PDB file of C-alpha atoms in Angstrom:
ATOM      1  CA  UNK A 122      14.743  38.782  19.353  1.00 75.00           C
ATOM      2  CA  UNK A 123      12.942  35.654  20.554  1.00 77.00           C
ATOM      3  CA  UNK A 124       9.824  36.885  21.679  1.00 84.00           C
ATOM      4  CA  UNK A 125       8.886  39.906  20.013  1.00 90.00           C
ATOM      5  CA  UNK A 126       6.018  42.543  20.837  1.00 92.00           C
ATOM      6  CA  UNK A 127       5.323  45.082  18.303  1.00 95.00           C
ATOM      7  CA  UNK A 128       3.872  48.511  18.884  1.00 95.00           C
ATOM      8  CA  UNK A 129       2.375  50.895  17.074  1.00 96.00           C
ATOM      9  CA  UNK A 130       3.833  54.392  17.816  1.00 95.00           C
ATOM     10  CA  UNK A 131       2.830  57.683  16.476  1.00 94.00           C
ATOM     11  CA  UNK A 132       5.718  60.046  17.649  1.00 93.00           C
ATOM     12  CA  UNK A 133       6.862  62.630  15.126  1.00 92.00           C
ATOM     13  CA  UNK A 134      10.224  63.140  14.623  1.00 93.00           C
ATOM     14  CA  UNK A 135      12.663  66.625  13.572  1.00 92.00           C
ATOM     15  CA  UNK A 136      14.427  66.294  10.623  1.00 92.00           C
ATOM     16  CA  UNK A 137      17.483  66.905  13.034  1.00 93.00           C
ATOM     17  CA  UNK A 138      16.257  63.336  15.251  1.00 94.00           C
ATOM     18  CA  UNK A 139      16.324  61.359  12.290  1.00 95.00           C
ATOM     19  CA  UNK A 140      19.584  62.537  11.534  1.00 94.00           C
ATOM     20  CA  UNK A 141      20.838  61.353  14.576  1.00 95.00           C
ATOM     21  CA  UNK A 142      18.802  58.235  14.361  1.00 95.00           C
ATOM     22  CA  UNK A 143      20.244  57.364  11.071  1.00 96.00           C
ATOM     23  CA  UNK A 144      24.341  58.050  11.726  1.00 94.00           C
ATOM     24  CA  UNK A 145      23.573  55.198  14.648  1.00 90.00           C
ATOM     25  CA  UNK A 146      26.102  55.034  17.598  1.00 89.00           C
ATOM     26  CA  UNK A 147      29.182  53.087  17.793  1.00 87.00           C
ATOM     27  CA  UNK A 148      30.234  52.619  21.836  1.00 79.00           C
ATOM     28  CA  UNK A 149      33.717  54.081  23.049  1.00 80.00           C
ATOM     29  CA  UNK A 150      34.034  52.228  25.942  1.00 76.00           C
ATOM     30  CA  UNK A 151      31.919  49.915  28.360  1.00 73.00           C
ATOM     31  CA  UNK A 152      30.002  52.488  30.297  1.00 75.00           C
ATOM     32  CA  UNK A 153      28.351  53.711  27.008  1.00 74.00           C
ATOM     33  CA  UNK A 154      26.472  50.219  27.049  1.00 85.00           C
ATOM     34  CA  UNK A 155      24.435  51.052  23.993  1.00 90.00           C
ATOM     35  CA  UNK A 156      25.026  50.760  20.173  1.00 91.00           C
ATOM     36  CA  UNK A 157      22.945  51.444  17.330  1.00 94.00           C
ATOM     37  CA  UNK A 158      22.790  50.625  13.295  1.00 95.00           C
ATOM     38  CA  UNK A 159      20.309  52.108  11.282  1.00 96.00           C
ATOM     39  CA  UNK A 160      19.047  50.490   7.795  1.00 96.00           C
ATOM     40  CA  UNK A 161      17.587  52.912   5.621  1.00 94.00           C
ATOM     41  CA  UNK A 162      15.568  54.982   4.551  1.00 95.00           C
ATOM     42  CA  UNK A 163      14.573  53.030   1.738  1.00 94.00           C
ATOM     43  CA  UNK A 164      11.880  54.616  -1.400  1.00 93.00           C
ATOM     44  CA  UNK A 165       8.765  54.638   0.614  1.00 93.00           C
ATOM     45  CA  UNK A 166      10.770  56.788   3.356  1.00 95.00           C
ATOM     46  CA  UNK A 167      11.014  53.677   6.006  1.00 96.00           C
ATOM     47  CA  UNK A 168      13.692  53.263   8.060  1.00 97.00           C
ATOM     48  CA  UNK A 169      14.842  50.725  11.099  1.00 98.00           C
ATOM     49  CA  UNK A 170      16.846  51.771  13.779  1.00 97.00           C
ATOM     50  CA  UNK A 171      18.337  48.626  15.904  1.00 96.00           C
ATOM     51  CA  UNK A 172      19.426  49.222  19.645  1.00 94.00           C
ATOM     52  CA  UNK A 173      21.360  46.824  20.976  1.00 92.00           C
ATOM     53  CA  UNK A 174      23.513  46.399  24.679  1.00 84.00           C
ATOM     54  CA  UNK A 175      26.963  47.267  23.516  1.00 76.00           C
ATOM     55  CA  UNK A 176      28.601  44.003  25.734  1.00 78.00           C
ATOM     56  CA  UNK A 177      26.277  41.038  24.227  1.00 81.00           C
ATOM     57  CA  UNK A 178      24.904  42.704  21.062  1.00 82.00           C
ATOM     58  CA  UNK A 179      21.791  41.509  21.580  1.00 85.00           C
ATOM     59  CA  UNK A 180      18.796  43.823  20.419  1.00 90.00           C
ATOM     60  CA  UNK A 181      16.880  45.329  22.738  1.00 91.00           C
ATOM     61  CA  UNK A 182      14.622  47.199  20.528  1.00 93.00           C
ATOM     62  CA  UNK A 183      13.752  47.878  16.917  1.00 97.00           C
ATOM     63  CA  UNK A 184      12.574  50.945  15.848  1.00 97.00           C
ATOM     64  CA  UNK A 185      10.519  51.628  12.759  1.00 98.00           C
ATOM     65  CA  UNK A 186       9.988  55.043  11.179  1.00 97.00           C
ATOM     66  CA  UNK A 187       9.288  56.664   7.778  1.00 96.00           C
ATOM     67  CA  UNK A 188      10.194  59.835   6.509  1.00 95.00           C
ATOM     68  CA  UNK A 189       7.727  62.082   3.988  1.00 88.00           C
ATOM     69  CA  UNK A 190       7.825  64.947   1.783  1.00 71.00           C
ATOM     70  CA  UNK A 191       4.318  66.602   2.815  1.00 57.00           C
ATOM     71  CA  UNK A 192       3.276  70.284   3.059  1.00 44.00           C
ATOM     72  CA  UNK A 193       0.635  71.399   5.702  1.00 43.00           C
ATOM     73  CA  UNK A 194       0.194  72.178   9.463  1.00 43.00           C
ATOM     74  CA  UNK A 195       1.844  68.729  10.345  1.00 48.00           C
ATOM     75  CA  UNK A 196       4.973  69.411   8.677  1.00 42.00           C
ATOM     76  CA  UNK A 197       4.895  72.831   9.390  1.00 51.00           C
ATOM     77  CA  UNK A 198       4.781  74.145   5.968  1.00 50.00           C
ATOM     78  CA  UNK A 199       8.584  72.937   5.598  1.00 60.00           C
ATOM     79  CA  UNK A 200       7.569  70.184   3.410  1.00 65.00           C
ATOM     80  CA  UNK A 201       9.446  67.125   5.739  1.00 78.00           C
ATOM     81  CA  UNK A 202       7.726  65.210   7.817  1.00 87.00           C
ATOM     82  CA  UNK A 203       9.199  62.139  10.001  1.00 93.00           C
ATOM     83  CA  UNK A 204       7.531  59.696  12.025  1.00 94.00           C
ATOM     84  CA  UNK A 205       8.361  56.393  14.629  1.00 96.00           C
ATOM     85  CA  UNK A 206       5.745  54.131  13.363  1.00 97.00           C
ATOM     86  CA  UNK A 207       6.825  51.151  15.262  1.00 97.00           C
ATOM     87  CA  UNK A 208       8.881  50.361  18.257  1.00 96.00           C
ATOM     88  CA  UNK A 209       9.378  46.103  18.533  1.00 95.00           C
ATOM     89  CA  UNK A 210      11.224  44.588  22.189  1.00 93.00           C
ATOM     90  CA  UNK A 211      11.343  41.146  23.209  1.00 85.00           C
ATOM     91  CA  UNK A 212       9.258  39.743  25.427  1.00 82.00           C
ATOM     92  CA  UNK A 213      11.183  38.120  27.890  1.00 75.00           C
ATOM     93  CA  UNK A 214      13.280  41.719  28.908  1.00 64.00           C
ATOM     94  CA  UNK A 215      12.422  43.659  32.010  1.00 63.00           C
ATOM     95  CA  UNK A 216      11.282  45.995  29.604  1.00 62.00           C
ATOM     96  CA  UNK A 217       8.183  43.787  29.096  1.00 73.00           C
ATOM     97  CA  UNK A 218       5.248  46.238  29.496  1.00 87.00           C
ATOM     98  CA  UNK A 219       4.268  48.856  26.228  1.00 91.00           C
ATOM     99  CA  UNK A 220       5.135  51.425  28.704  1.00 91.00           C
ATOM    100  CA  UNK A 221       7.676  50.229  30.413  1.00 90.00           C
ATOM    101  CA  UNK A 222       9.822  49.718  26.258  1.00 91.00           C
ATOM    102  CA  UNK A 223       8.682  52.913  25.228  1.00 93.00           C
ATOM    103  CA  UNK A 224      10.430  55.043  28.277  1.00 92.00           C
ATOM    104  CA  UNK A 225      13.448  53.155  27.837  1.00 91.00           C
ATOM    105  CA  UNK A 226      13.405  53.646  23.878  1.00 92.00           C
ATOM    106  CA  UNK A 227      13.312  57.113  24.716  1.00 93.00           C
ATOM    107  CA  UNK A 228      16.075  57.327  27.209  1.00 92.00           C
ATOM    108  CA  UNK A 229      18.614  55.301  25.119  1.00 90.00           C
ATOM    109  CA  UNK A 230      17.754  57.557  22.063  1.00 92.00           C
ATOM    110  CA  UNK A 231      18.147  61.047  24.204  1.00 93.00           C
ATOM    111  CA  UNK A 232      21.460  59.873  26.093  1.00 89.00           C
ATOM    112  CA  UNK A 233      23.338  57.656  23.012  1.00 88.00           C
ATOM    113  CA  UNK A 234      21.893  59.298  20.017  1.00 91.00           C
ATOM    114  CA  UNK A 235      21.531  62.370  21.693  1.00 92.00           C
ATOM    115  CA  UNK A 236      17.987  63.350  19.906  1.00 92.00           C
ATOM    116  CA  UNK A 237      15.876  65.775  21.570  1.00 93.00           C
ATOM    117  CA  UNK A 238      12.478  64.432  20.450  1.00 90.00           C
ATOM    118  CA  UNK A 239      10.966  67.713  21.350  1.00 82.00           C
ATOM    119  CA  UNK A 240       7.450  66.311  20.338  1.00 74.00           C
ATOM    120  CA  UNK A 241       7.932  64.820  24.192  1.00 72.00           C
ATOM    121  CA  UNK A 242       7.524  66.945  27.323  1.00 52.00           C
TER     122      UNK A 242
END
């Protein structure tokens, strides 16, 4: 990316999400217009999910998320706990606004990746 903007982003994922997140997307055909590779997790837990349009392969956004073993209410006593920390776009896309990256993030990962991110309304 040439003009990067990172985020900090606090969305917690389902073990399920990161699942999906991590397999990545290869596109069929043109009208998928999306791919994703995933690097990771490595032995903290952190992970980097890359979205990119399928016909240039240039990155649209970076994702960056860490996975824990933790009991308690946030993990809901299941002992695995997953988090986006970080979501990084480049500058110069329409996409330029925090809000604006963050929506689109989330639409690319529920219609390519197929996650549910129920943590979402």
């Amino acid at each position: 990316m040439p003009d990067p903007i990172v985020s900090e982003w606090k969305l917690d994922l389902s073990q399920s999400d990161v699942t999906k997140l991590l397999k990545g997307f290869q596109p069929l055909s043109m009208e998928d217009r999306w791919m994703s590779r995933a690097e990771g997790p490595d032995a903290d837990g952190i992970f980097l999910v890359s979205l990119y349009r399928s016909w240039t392969a240039n990155q649209q956004f970076q994702i960056k998320g860490r996975i824990s073993s933790q009991q308690g209410a946030q993990s809901k006593g299941s002992g695995y706990r997953a988090q986006i920390e970080e979501l990084t776009w480049d500058n110069g896309q329409a996409t330029s606004t925090e809000a604006a990256a963050k929506d689109m993030a989330i639409s690319v990962m529920r219609w390519i990746l197929e996650c549910d991110l129920e943590h979402l309304s």
